[in-house]
Amino acid sequence: MSVTSEPDDRSTSDVNRTQEAILAAYAELIEELGTDDVSFRLIARRAGVGERTIFRNYATRVDLLLATAAWIERRIFPRQDSPSIFDMPLTIRAAMESYDHRPELAHVVAETTMRGIGGAAPSPRRAMLEEMIDAEISALGDAERRAIVAALAHLDSAATWVTFRREFGMTRSDIADAAAWAAEAVLDPIRSRVG
């Protein structure tokens, strides 16, 4: 199963071709073998580079894992921009469904943030959520704004998908429904304050 998708402007500007090959190879191998059984030698062979090239770009396995998780989020699980904060439940529903199609990769993304590995971006879409709220509901107090952003950022994450799958044994549609419903519940109290 190939992990590459159509490149977007962000993914091509963040990594060079060699790094792209390394990250794509590692993601493919994670889906085939899991994270524990993938050696740097195997990644190098799959990427068509020397093992030293991997170490020049990613000095440690943690560096490689962080870069791969970020790459997976951008390339495998990209989000469509929501025109409104009130469209986030639909965005979150779509994200949960995409995680379910690629569970090994969703686990990698979730575990890098859940383990608190230094350098992991715990909420990559936080700034976007803050901007949308500021544009649509500028009258929110700081505490309420922070709570809404935190709730939506958490719901729009691989960690949420992993929690629903592992701890509750939920199906793809149940996870998508629960996450979208929770996002609606977060947003319902502020709908009347738009404008």
mmCIF file of C-alpha atoms in Angstrom:
data_model
loop_
_atom_site.group_PDB
_atom_site.id
_atom_site.type_symbol
_atom_site.label_atom_id
_atom_site.label_comp_id
_atom_site.label_asym_id
_atom_site.label_seq_id
_atom_site.Cartn_x
_atom_site.Cartn_y
_atom_site.Cartn_z
ATOM 1 C CA MET A 1 0.000 0.000 0.000
ATOM 2 C CA SER A 2 1.535 3.289 -1.054
ATOM 3 C CA VAL A 3 1.395 6.100 1.464
ATOM 4 C CA THR A 4 1.966 9.039 -0.788
ATOM 5 C CA SER A 5 -0.856 11.361 -1.682
ATOM 6 C CA GLU A 6 -1.032 14.420 -3.871
ATOM 7 C CA PRO A 7 1.588 16.872 -2.610
ATOM 8 C CA ASP A 8 0.464 20.235 -1.364
ATOM 9 C CA ASP A 9 2.414 23.466 -0.994
ATOM 10 C CA ARG A 10 3.200 22.833 2.678
ATOM 11 C CA SER A 11 4.670 19.362 2.242
ATOM 12 C CA THR A 12 6.976 20.295 -0.600
ATOM 13 C CA SER A 13 8.353 23.335 1.211
ATOM 14 C CA ASP A 14 8.987 21.556 4.519
ATOM 15 C CA VAL A 15 11.247 18.740 3.320
ATOM 16 C CA ASN A 16 13.696 18.186 0.487
ATOM 17 C CA ARG A 17 13.479 15.246 -1.923
ATOM 18 C CA THR A 18 15.837 13.066 0.089
ATOM 19 C CA GLN A 19 13.908 13.679 3.298
ATOM 20 C CA GLU A 20 10.637 13.044 1.445
ATOM 21 C CA ALA A 21 11.971 9.680 0.254
ATOM 22 C CA ILE A 22 13.131 8.756 3.761
ATOM 23 C CA LEU A 23 9.858 9.766 5.430
ATOM 24 C CA ALA A 24 7.718 8.061 2.781
ATOM 25 C CA ALA A 25 9.798 4.880 3.077
ATOM 26 C CA TYR A 26 9.524 4.868 6.868
ATOM 27 C CA ALA A 27 5.760 5.434 6.721
ATOM 28 C CA GLU A 28 5.360 2.567 4.241
ATOM 29 C CA LEU A 29 7.441 0.275 6.437
ATOM 30 C CA ILE A 30 5.467 1.245 9.544
ATOM 31 C CA GLU A 31 2.292 0.123 7.787
ATOM 32 C CA GLU A 32 3.928 -3.129 6.729
ATOM 33 C CA LEU A 33 5.911 -4.002 9.871
ATOM 34 C CA GLY A 34 4.960 -1.668 12.721
ATOM 35 C CA THR A 35 7.340 0.835 14.304
ATOM 36 C CA ASP A 36 9.408 -1.592 16.369
ATOM 37 C CA ASP A 37 10.713 -3.745 13.520
ATOM 38 C CA VAL A 38 11.992 -1.043 11.181
ATOM 39 C CA SER A 39 15.766 -0.586 11.087
ATOM 40 C CA PHE A 40 17.575 2.397 9.624
ATOM 41 C CA ARG A 41 19.148 -0.005 7.129
ATOM 42 C CA LEU A 42 15.711 -1.123 5.934
ATOM 43 C CA ILE A 43 14.506 2.481 5.644
ATOM 44 C CA ALA A 44 17.636 3.403 3.676
ATOM 45 C CA ARG A 45 17.171 0.498 1.300
ATOM 46 C CA ARG A 46 13.491 1.369 0.724
ATOM 47 C CA ALA A 47 14.273 5.088 0.253
ATOM 48 C CA GLY A 48 17.155 4.406 -2.117
ATOM 49 C CA VAL A 49 19.679 6.261 0.036
ATOM 50 C CA GLY A 50 22.634 5.318 2.193
ATOM 51 C CA GLU A 51 22.128 4.669 5.888
ATOM 52 C CA ARG A 52 24.425 7.608 6.686
ATOM 53 C CA THR A 53 22.106 9.881 4.717
ATOM 54 C CA ILE A 54 19.329 9.083 7.171
ATOM 55 C CA PHE A 55 21.595 9.928 10.118
ATOM 56 C CA ARG A 56 22.662 13.201 8.472
ATOM 57 C CA ASN A 57 19.014 14.220 8.192
ATOM 58 C CA TYR A 58 17.700 12.630 11.405
ATOM 59 C CA ALA A 59 20.382 12.122 14.047
ATOM 60 C CA THR A 60 18.228 9.926 16.296
ATOM 61 C CA ARG A 61 15.280 7.592 15.946
ATOM 62 C CA VAL A 62 13.199 10.132 17.889
ATOM 63 C CA ASP A 63 14.071 12.839 15.335
ATOM 64 C CA LEU A 64 13.026 10.501 12.531
ATOM 65 C CA LEU A 65 9.810 9.547 14.323
ATOM 66 C CA LEU A 66 8.859 13.194 14.953
ATOM 67 C CA ALA A 67 9.535 14.167 11.353
ATOM 68 C CA THR A 68 7.610 11.145 10.096
ATOM 69 C CA ALA A 69 4.611 11.874 12.329
ATOM 70 C CA ALA A 70 4.503 15.488 11.103
ATOM 71 C CA TRP A 71 4.883 14.313 7.506
ATOM 72 C CA ILE A 72 2.069 11.773 7.944
ATOM 73 C CA GLU A 73 -0.237 14.491 9.318
ATOM 74 C CA ARG A 74 0.498 16.738 6.322
ATOM 75 C CA ARG A 75 0.565 14.137 3.561
ATOM 76 C CA ILE A 76 -1.599 11.229 4.643
ATOM 77 C CA PHE A 77 -4.124 12.988 6.881
ATOM 78 C CA PRO A 78 -4.428 16.486 5.374
ATOM 79 C CA ARG A 79 -7.333 18.651 6.463
ATOM 80 C CA GLN A 80 -9.488 20.786 4.240
ATOM 81 C CA ASP A 81 -9.663 24.310 5.568
ATOM 82 C CA SER A 82 -12.981 24.941 7.269
ATOM 83 C CA PRO A 83 -14.691 28.124 6.121
ATOM 84 C CA SER A 84 -16.221 28.525 9.578
ATOM 85 C CA ILE A 85 -15.536 27.358 13.111
ATOM 86 C CA PHE A 86 -19.006 25.838 12.981
ATOM 87 C CA ASP A 87 -17.891 23.510 10.176
ATOM 88 C CA MET A 88 -15.311 21.895 12.463
ATOM 89 C CA PRO A 89 -17.613 18.970 13.364
ATOM 90 C CA LEU A 90 -17.594 17.962 9.675
ATOM 91 C CA THR A 91 -13.820 18.367 9.474
ATOM 92 C CA ILE A 92 -13.387 16.277 12.623
ATOM 93 C CA ARG A 93 -15.736 13.586 11.292
ATOM 94 C CA ALA A 94 -13.682 13.344 8.088
ATOM 95 C CA ALA A 95 -10.430 13.197 10.072
ATOM 96 C CA MET A 96 -11.695 10.306 12.215
ATOM 97 C CA GLU A 97 -12.687 8.383 9.105
ATOM 98 C CA SER A 98 -9.296 8.958 7.483
ATOM 99 C CA TYR A 99 -7.469 7.767 10.608
ATOM 100 C CA ASP A 100 -9.519 4.588 10.518
ATOM 101 C CA HIS A 101 -8.368 3.853 6.955
ATOM 102 C CA ARG A 102 -4.688 3.995 8.010
ATOM 103 C CA PRO A 103 -4.612 2.829 11.657
ATOM 104 C CA GLU A 104 -0.869 2.130 11.942
ATOM 105 C CA LEU A 105 -0.061 5.638 10.781
ATOM 106 C CA ALA A 106 -2.736 7.166 13.026
ATOM 107 C CA HIS A 107 -1.119 5.412 15.993
ATOM 108 C CA VAL A 108 2.292 6.876 15.110
ATOM 109 C CA VAL A 109 0.872 10.399 14.977
ATOM 110 C CA ALA A 110 -1.065 9.925 18.218
ATOM 111 C CA GLU A 111 1.762 8.332 20.151
ATOM 112 C CA THR A 112 4.278 11.059 19.347
ATOM 113 C CA THR A 113 1.952 13.638 20.880
ATOM 114 C CA MET A 114 0.547 11.450 23.672
ATOM 115 C CA ARG A 115 3.998 10.429 24.910
ATOM 116 C CA GLY A 116 5.030 14.063 25.121
ATOM 117 C CA ILE A 117 8.148 13.502 23.049
ATOM 118 C CA GLY A 118 10.095 16.754 22.992
ATOM 119 C CA GLY A 119 9.563 18.509 19.677
ATOM 120 C CA ALA A 120 6.150 16.993 18.970
ATOM 121 C CA ALA A 121 3.533 19.542 18.014
ATOM 122 C CA PRO A 122 0.718 18.790 20.467
ATOM 123 C CA SER A 123 -1.865 20.823 18.580
ATOM 124 C CA PRO A 124 -0.858 21.627 15.030
ATOM 125 C CA ARG A 125 -4.175 23.312 14.183
ATOM 126 C CA ARG A 126 -4.474 25.432 17.312
ATOM 127 C CA ALA A 127 -3.540 28.711 15.600
ATOM 128 C CA MET A 128 -6.086 28.089 12.840
ATOM 129 C CA LEU A 129 -8.832 27.457 15.415
ATOM 130 C CA GLU A 130 -7.911 30.610 17.324
ATOM 131 C CA GLU A 131 -8.015 32.678 14.125
ATOM 132 C CA MET A 132 -11.425 31.284 13.149
ATOM 133 C CA ILE A 133 -12.892 32.004 16.580
ATOM 134 C CA ASP A 134 -11.433 35.516 16.626
ATOM 135 C CA ALA A 135 -12.905 36.214 13.180
ATOM 136 C CA GLU A 136 -16.373 34.825 13.915
ATOM 137 C CA ILE A 137 -16.942 35.314 17.644
ATOM 138 C CA SER A 138 -14.720 38.116 18.837
ATOM 139 C CA ALA A 139 -16.807 38.704 21.976
ATOM 140 C CA LEU A 140 -15.666 35.497 23.710
ATOM 141 C CA GLY A 141 -13.771 35.867 26.970
ATOM 142 C CA ASP A 142 -10.236 34.494 27.156
ATOM 143 C CA ALA A 143 -11.131 31.526 29.373
ATOM 144 C CA GLU A 144 -14.073 30.458 27.208
ATOM 145 C CA ARG A 145 -12.053 30.933 24.016
ATOM 146 C CA ARG A 146 -9.174 28.864 25.411
ATOM 147 C CA ALA A 147 -11.564 26.087 26.508
ATOM 148 C CA ILE A 148 -13.238 25.899 23.091
ATOM 149 C CA VAL A 149 -9.916 25.867 21.236
ATOM 150 C CA ALA A 150 -8.549 23.179 23.566
ATOM 151 C CA ALA A 151 -11.635 20.989 23.162
ATOM 152 C CA LEU A 152 -11.746 21.284 19.371
ATOM 153 C CA ALA A 153 -7.981 20.800 19.003
ATOM 154 C CA HIS A 154 -8.163 17.653 21.117
ATOM 155 C CA LEU A 155 -11.146 16.293 19.210
ATOM 156 C CA ASP A 156 -9.390 16.981 15.889
ATOM 157 C CA SER A 157 -6.487 14.650 16.632
ATOM 158 C CA ALA A 158 -5.239 11.144 16.064
ATOM 159 C CA ALA A 159 -5.114 10.775 19.857
ATOM 160 C CA THR A 160 -8.905 11.042 20.002
ATOM 161 C CA TRP A 161 -9.264 8.372 17.339
ATOM 162 C CA VAL A 162 -6.830 6.067 19.173
ATOM 163 C CA THR A 163 -8.652 6.580 22.486
ATOM 164 C CA PHE A 164 -12.063 5.792 21.006
ATOM 165 C CA ARG A 165 -10.690 2.751 19.179
ATOM 166 C CA ARG A 166 -8.550 1.266 21.984
ATOM 167 C CA GLU A 167 -10.463 2.164 25.108
ATOM 168 C CA PHE A 168 -14.016 1.917 23.813
ATOM 169 C CA GLY A 169 -13.621 -0.499 20.896
ATOM 170 C CA MET A 170 -15.710 1.780 18.702
ATOM 171 C CA THR A 171 -16.230 1.285 14.965
ATOM 172 C CA ARG A 172 -15.243 3.821 12.308
ATOM 173 C CA SER A 173 -18.746 5.277 12.055
ATOM 174 C CA ASP A 174 -19.214 5.354 15.837
ATOM 175 C CA ILE A 175 -15.912 7.193 16.287
ATOM 176 C CA ALA A 176 -16.794 9.720 13.578
ATOM 177 C CA ASP A 177 -20.265 10.243 15.085
ATOM 178 C CA ALA A 178 -18.973 10.623 18.647
ATOM 179 C CA ALA A 179 -16.219 13.076 17.727
ATOM 180 C CA ALA A 180 -18.540 15.178 15.539
ATOM 181 C CA TRP A 181 -21.245 15.157 18.226
ATOM 182 C CA ALA A 182 -18.724 16.260 20.863
ATOM 183 C CA ALA A 183 -17.574 19.115 18.608
ATOM 184 C CA GLU A 184 -21.205 20.172 18.106
ATOM 185 C CA ALA A 185 -21.707 20.116 21.877
ATOM 186 C CA VAL A 186 -18.685 22.397 22.326
ATOM 187 C CA LEU A 187 -19.938 24.861 19.708
ATOM 188 C CA ASP A 188 -23.695 24.876 20.449
ATOM 189 C CA PRO A 189 -23.519 27.286 23.423
ATOM 190 C CA ILE A 190 -21.804 29.981 21.337
ATOM 191 C CA ARG A 191 -23.814 29.770 18.093
ATOM 192 C CA SER A 192 -26.100 32.613 19.119
ATOM 193 C CA ARG A 193 -23.119 34.944 19.658
ATOM 194 C CA VAL A 194 -21.896 34.928 16.061
ATOM 195 C CA GLY A 195 -21.443 38.322 14.494
#
